[in-house]
Coordinates of C-alpha atoms in Angstrom, one line a residue:
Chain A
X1 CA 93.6 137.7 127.1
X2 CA 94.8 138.5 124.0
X3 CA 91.9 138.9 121.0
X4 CA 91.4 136.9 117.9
X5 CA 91.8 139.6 114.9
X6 CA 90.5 138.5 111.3
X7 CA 92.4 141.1 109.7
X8 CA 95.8 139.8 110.3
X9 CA 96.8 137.7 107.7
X10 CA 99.6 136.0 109.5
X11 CA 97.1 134.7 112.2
X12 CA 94.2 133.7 109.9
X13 CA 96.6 132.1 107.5
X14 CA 95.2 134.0 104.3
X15 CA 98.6 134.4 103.1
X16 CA 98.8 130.9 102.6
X17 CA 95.3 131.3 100.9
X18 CA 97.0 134.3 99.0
X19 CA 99.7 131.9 98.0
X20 CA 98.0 129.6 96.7
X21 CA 96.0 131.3 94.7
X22 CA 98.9 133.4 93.2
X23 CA 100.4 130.1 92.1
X24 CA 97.5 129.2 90.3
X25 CA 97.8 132.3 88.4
X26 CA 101.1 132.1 87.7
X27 CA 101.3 128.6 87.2
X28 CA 99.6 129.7 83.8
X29 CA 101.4 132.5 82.8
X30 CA 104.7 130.0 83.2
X31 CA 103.6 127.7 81.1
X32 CA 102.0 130.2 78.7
X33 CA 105.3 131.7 78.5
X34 CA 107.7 128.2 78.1
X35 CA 105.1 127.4 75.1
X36 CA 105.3 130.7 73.4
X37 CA 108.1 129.5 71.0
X38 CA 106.6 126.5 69.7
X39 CA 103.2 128.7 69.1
X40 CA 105.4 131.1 66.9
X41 CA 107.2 127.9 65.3
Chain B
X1 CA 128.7 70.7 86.1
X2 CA 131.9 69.8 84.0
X3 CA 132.7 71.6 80.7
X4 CA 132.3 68.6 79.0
X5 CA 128.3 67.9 80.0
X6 CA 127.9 71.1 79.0
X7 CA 125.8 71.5 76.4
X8 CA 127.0 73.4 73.4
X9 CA 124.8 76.2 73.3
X10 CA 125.3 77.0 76.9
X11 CA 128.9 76.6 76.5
X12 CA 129.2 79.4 73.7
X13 CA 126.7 81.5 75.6
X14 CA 128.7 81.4 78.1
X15 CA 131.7 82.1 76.2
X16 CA 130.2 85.1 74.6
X17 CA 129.4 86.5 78.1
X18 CA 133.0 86.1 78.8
X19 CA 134.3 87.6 75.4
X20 CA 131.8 90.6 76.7
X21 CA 133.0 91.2 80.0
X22 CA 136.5 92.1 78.5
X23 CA 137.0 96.1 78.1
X24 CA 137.3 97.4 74.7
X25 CA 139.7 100.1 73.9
X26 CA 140.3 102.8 74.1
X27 CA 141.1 101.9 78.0
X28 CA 142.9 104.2 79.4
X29 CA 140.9 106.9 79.1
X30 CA 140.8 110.3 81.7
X31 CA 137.8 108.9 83.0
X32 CA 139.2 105.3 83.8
X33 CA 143.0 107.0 84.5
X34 CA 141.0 108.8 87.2
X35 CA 137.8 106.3 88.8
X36 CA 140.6 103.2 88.9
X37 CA 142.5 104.5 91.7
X38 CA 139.5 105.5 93.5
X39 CA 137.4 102.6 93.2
X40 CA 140.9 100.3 94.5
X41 CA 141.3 102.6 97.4
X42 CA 137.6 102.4 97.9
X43 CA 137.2 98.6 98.4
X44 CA 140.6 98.2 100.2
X45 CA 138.5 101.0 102.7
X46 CA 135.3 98.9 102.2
X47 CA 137.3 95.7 103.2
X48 CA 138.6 97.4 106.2
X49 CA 135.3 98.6 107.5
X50 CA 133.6 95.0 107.5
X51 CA 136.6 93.4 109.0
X52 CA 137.0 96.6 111.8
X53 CA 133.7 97.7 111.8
X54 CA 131.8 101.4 110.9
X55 CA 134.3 103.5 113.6
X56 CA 137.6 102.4 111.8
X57 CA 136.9 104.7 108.8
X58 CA 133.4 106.9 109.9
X59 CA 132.9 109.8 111.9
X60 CA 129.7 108.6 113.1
X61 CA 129.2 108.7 116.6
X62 CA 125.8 108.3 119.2
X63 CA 125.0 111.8 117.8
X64 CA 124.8 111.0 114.2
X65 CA 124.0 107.7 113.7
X66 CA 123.7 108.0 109.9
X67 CA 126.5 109.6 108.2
X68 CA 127.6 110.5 104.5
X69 CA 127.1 107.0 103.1
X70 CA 122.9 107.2 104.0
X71 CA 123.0 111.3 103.7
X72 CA 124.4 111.1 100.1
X73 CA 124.4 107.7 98.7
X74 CA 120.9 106.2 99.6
X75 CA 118.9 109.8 100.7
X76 CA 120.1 111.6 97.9
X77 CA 121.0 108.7 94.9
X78 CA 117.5 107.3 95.6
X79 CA 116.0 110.8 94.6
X80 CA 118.5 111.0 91.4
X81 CA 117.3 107.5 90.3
X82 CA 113.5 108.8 90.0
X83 CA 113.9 109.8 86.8
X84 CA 112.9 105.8 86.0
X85 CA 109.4 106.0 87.5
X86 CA 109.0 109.5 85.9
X87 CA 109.6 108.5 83.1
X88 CA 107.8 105.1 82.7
X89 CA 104.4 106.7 83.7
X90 CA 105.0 109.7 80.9
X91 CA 105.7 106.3 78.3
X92 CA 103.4 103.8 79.5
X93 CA 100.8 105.9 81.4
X94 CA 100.4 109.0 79.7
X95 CA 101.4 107.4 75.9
X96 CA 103.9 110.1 75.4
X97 CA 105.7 107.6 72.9
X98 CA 108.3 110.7 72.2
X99 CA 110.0 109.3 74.9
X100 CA 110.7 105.9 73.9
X101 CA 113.7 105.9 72.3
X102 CA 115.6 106.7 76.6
X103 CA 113.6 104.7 78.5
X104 CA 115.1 101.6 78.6
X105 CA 118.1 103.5 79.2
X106 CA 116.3 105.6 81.7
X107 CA 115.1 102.4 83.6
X108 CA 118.8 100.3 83.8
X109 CA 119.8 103.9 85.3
X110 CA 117.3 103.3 87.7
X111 CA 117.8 99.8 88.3
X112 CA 121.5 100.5 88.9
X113 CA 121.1 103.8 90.7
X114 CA 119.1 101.5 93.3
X115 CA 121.2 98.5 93.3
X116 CA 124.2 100.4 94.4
X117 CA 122.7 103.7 96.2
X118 CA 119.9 101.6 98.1
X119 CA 122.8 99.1 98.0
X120 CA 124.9 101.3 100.0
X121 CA 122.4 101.4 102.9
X122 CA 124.0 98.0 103.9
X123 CA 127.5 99.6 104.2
X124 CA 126.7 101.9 107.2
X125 CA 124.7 99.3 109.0
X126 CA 126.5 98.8 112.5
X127 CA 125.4 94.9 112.0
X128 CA 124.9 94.4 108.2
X129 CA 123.6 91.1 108.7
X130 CA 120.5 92.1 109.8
X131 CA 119.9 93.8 106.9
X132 CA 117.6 90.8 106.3
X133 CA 115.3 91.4 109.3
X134 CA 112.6 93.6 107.7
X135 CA 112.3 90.4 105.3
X136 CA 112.9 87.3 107.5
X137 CA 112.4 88.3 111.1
X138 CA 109.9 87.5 113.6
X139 CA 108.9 90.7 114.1
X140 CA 108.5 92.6 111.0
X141 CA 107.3 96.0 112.3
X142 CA 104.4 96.8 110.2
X143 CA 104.5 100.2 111.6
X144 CA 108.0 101.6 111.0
X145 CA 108.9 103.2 107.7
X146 CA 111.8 101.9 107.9
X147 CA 109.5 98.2 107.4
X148 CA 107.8 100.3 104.4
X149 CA 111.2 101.9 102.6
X150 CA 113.1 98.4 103.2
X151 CA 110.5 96.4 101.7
X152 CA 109.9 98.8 98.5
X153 CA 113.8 99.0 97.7
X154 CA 114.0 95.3 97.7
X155 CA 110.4 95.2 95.3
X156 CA 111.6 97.5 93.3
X157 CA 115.0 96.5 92.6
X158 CA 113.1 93.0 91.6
X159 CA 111.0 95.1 89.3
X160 CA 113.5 97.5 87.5
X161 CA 115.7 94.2 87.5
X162 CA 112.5 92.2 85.5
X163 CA 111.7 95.4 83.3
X164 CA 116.0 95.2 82.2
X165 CA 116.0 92.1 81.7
X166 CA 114.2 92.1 78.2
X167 CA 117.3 94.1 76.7
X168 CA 119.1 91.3 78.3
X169 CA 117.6 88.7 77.0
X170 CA 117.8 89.9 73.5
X171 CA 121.2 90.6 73.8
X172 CA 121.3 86.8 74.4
X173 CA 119.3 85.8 70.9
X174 CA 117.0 84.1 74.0
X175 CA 113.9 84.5 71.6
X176 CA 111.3 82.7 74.2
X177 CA 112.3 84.7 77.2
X178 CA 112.8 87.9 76.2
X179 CA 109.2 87.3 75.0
X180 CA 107.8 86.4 77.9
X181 CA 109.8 89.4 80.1
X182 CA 108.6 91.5 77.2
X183 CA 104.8 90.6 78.4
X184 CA 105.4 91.6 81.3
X185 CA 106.6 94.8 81.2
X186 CA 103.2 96.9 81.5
X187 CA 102.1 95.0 85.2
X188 CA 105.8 96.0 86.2
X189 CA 105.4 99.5 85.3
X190 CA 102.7 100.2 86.9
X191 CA 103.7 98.2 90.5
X192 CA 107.1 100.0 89.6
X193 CA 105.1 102.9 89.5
X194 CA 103.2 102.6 92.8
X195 CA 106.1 101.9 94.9
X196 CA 107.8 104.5 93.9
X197 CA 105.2 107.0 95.0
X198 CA 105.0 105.3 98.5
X199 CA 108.9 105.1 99.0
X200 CA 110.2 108.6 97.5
X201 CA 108.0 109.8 99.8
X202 CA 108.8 107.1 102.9
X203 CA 112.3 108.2 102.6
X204 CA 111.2 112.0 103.7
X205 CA 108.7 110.1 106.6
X206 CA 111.6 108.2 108.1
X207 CA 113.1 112.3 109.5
X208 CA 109.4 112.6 110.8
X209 CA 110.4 111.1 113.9
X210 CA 113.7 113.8 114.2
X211 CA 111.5 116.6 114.5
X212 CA 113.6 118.2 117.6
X213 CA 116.8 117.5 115.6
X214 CA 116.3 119.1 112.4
X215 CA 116.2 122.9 111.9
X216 CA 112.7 124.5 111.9
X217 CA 113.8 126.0 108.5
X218 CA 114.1 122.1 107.2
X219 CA 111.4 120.4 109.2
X220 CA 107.9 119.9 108.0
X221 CA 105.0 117.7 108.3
X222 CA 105.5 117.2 104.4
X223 CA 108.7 116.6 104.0
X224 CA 107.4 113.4 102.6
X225 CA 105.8 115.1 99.7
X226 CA 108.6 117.4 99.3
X227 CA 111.0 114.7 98.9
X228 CA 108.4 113.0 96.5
X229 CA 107.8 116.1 94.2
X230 CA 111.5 117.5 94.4
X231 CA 112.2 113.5 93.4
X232 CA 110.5 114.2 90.4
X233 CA 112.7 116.8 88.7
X234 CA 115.9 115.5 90.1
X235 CA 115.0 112.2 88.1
X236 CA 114.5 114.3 84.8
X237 CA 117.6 116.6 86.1
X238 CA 119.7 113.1 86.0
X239 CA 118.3 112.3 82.7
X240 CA 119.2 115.2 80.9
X241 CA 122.9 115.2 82.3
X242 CA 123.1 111.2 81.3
X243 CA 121.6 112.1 78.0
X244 CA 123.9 114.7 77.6
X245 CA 127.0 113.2 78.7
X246 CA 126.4 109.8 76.7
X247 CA 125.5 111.7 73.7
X248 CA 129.1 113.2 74.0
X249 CA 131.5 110.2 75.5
X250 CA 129.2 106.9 74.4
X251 CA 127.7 108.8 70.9
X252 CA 128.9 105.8 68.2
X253 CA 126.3 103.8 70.4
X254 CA 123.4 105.8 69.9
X255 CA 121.0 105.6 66.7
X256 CA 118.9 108.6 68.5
X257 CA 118.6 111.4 65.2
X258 CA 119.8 115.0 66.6
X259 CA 116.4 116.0 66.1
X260 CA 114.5 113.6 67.9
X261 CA 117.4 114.1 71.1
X262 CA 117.0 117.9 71.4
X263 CA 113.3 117.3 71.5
X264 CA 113.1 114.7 74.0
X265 CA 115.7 117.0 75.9
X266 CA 113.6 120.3 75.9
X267 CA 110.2 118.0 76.5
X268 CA 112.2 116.5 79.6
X269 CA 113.1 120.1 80.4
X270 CA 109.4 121.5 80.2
X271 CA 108.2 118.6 82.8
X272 CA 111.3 119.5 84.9
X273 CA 110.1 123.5 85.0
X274 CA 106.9 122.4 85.9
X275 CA 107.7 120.0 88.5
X276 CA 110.5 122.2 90.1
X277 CA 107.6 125.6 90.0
X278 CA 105.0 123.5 92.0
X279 CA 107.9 122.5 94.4
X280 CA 109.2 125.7 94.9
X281 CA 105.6 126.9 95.5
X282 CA 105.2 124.4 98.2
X283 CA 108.3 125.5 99.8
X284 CA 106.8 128.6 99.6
X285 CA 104.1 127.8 101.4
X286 CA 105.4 125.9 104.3
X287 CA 107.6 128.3 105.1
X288 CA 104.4 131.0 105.7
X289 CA 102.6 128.0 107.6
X290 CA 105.4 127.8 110.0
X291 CA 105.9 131.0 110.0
X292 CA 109.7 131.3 111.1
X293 CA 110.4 134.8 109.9
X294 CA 112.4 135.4 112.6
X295 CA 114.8 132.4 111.6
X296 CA 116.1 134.3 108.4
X297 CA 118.1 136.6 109.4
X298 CA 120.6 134.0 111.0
X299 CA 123.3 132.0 108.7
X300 CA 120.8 129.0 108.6
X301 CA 118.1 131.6 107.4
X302 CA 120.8 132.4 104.8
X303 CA 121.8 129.0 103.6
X304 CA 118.2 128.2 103.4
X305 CA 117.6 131.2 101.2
X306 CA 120.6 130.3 98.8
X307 CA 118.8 126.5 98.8
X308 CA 115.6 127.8 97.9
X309 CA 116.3 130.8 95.7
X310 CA 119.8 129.7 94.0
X311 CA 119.0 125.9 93.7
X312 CA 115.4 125.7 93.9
X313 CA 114.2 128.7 92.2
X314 CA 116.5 129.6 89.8
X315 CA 117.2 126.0 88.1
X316 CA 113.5 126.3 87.8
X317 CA 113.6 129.8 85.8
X318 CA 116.2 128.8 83.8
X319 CA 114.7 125.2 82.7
X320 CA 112.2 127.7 81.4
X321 CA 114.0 130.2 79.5
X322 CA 116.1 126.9 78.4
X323 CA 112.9 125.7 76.8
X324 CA 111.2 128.8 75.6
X325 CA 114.8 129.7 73.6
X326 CA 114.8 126.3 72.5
X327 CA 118.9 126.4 74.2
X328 CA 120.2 123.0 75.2
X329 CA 123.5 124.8 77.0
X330 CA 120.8 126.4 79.8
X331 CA 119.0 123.1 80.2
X332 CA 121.8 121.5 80.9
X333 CA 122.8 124.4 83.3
X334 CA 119.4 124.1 85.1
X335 CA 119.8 120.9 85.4
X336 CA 123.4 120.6 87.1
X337 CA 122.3 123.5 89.6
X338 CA 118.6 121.5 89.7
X339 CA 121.0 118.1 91.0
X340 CA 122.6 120.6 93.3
X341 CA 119.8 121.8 94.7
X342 CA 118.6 118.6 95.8
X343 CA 121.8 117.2 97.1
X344 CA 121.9 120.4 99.3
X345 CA 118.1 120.1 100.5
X346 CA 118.4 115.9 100.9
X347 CA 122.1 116.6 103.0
X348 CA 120.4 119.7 105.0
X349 CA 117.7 117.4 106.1
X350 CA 120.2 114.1 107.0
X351 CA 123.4 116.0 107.7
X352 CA 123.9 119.9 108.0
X353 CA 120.9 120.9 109.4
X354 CA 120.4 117.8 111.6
X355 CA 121.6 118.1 115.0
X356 CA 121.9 121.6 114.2
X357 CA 122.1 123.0 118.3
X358 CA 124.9 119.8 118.7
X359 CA 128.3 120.9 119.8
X360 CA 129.7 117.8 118.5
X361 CA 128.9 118.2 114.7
X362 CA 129.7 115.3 112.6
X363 CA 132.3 115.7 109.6
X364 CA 132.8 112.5 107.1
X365 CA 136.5 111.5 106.9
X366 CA 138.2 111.2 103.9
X367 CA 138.0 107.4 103.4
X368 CA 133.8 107.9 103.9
X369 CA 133.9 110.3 100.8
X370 CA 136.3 108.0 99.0
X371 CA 133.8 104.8 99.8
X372 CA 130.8 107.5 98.6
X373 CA 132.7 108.2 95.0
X374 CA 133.7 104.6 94.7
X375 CA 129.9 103.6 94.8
X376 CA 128.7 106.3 91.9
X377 CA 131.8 105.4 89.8
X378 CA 131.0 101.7 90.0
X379 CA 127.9 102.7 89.4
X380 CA 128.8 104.4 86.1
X381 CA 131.3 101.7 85.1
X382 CA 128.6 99.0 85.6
X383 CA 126.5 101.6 83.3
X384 CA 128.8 102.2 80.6
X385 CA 129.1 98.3 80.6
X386 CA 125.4 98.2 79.8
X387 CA 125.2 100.5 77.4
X388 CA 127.8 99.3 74.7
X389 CA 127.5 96.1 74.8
X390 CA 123.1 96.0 74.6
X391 CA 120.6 97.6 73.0
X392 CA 119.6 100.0 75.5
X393 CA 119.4 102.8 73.3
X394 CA 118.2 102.6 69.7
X395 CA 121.2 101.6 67.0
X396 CA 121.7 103.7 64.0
X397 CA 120.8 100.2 62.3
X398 CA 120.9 96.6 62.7
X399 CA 124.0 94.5 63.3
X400 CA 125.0 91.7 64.5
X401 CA 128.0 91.1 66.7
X402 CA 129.9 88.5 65.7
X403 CA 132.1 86.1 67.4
X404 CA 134.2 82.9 67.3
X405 CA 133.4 79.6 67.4
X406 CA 129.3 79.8 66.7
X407 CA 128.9 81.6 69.9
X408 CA 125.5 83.4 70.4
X409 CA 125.9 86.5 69.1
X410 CA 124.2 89.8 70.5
X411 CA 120.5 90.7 68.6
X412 CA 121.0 94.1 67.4
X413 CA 118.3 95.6 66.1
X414 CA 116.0 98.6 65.8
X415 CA 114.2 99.7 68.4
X416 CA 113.6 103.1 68.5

């Protein structure tokens, strides 16, 4: 039988964790960077 | 009733309706030299169909049961006309009163986008007639989202049609009721609002059921959502390129200063970047949950990849860059290739990628994609019709139209 690993990302679905939390992150840097005009203006 | 019990008023109300309905010149225009032909060929194709039925002029067969008409018209219109619901709950909901001056334009877009793409649902119906069933039969299916999408077109078509009708009304110097449709306009909003959200989102549910037909690439559990958020930026997508193109064709009807239009243009753009970031995200994500890596390498891998990275991605960047460089030339890029991007994923889920193993692939005929361009030019004749003869965008200043014979004339005034 083939064993559970924990350090495969694929099987324990922390790339989908990874994911999320990049989007996060550069959900804010987006819109940092689409506001940076009207800061300078 | 006879001309002669008519009473005066009525009469010349009726006469200015009349005197409206004429076209104004200039009429023949590139536009109306090349919709005319189309839209006669169209309804002598649409005539045809009732009297011969769906096989006369479709492709369709036991295969695909729903063809170009559903695939383009009602799947894909319906997420075009979102921009009405987006738009009302960033007025009404969120008070962003910057964006006053479109939306009753934005709402009789909506109101007309459903009224004829909804509308077209009926024209690939094998027996239209029982189009009335989810309303009047004995067994209403409470747990079909077919049940759920039918009943929220015809609610919402009642609504967008009640949140018009104030326009209308003043257009008619009918004081009373375009006070009383005025009142109502918030509680229509907001039920506006909430069916909306459910049926954007029913119209994804309703491919639930195809899971063994549609490409793993395409399938999800959430294509509801996807269909709901991708709805989102196609609405605002729709609204740029109306804004756009009637600031250009129809711009001796609009009062909106240059200023105020490039701003509501870039702030429509920011909401479309964010909306279209989150969505691409989620793509994102769904594809790692499924996990079909192996799938990519193949020509539907490929297609998928130009749909998510060329139409998905990319409009995204750009509505960004568009906004940041304050350039109205790559917003309105973004938003073409946006629209693109969601007629490809909404015809991938109904069409291209459905039935996908099928040896007998369904191709529309020419008189299906005739009947689907007559819809959206009617569609944008009934618009135009709209637009220069009420106040659905702001006038530069008030006037009155005037006609003979004491007829009611048109209440033109400020709004903005």
């Amino acid at each position: 039988m083939e064993s559970f690993t924990y350090v495969n990302i694929f099987e324990t679905k922390g790339l989908e964790y990874i994911l999320l939390i990049c989007f996060l992150i550069l959900f804010v840097f987006f819109v940092r960077y689409m506001n940076a005009t009207e800061k300078r203006t | 009733m006879s001309a002669t019990h008519t009473s005066p008023p009525v009469q010349g109300t009726f006469r200015f309706i009349w005197n409206e309905m004429k076209p104004r010149p200039p009429f023949w225009t590139p536009f109306n030299m090349i919709s005319i032909p189309i839209i006669v060929v169209g309804m002598v194709i649409l005539v045809y169909r009732f009297i011969y039925g769906l096989g006369s002029v479709t492709n369709l067969n036991q295969d695909y049961a729903w063809g170009v008409w559903k695939g383009f018209n009602v799947i894909t219109g319906v997420a075009f006309a979102g921009g009405a619901y987006a738009l009302c709950f960033t007025v009404y909901v969120m008070r962003l009163e910057k964006y006053k001056p479109i939306i009753r334009v934005t709402v009789l877009n909506g109101f007309l986008a459903y009224v004829f793409y909804a509308g077209a649902l009926i024209l690939e119906l094998g027996r239209p007639w029982n189009i009335l069933n989810p309303i009047i039969g004995n067994d209403f299916g409470y747990n079909s989202v077919l049940f759920l999408v039918a009943w929220h077109f015809l609610l919402y078509i009642i609504a967008q049609f009640l949140e018009v009708s104030p326009v209308v009304a003043e257009w008619l110097d009918a004081k009373k009721a375009y006070r009383v449709l005025y009142a109502m306009t918030l509680g229509l909003v907001v039920f506006g609002i909430t069916l909306s959200f459910l049926h954007q989102s029913g119209l994804g549910a309703l491919f639930l059921m195809a899971k063994p037909k549609i490409h793993p690439l395409w399938f999800s559990e959430f294509i509801p959502i996807l269909f709901f958020v991708s709805s989102i930026f196609a609405g605002i997508s729709l609204v740029i390129v109306e804004g756009t193109l009637s600031g250009r064709y129809l711009k001796e009807h609009i009062g909106i200063p240059e200023a105020q239009s490039r701003a509501i243009l870039f702030g429509l753009a920011k909401g479309a970047a964010i909306a279209s970031f989150a969505y691409y995200f989620f793509k994102l994500l769904l594809f790692l949950h499924e996990g079909h890596w192996d799938l990519l390498g193949t020509g539907w891998g490929l297609w998928y990849l130009v749909e998510v990275f060329g139409l998905t991605l990319l409009p995204c960047l750009l509505f960004a860059l568009g906004y940041r460089h304050r350039s109205l030339g790559i917003v309105q890029t973004a938003a073409w290739l946006s629209l693109l991007g969601v007629l490809i994923n909404r015809l991938n889920v109904s069409l291209i990628a459905f039935n996908w193993e099928s040896v007998n692939r369904y191709y529309p005929t020419w008189m299906e994609i005739v009947v689907s361009l007559t819809v959206v030019l009617v569609e944008v004749w009934v618009f135009r019709w709209f637009v220069t003869r009420m106040n659905f965008y702001p006038r530069p200043r008030a006037a009155r139209a005037h006609t003979a014979d004491g007829v009611p004339a048109a209440r033109l005034v400020e709004t903005a």
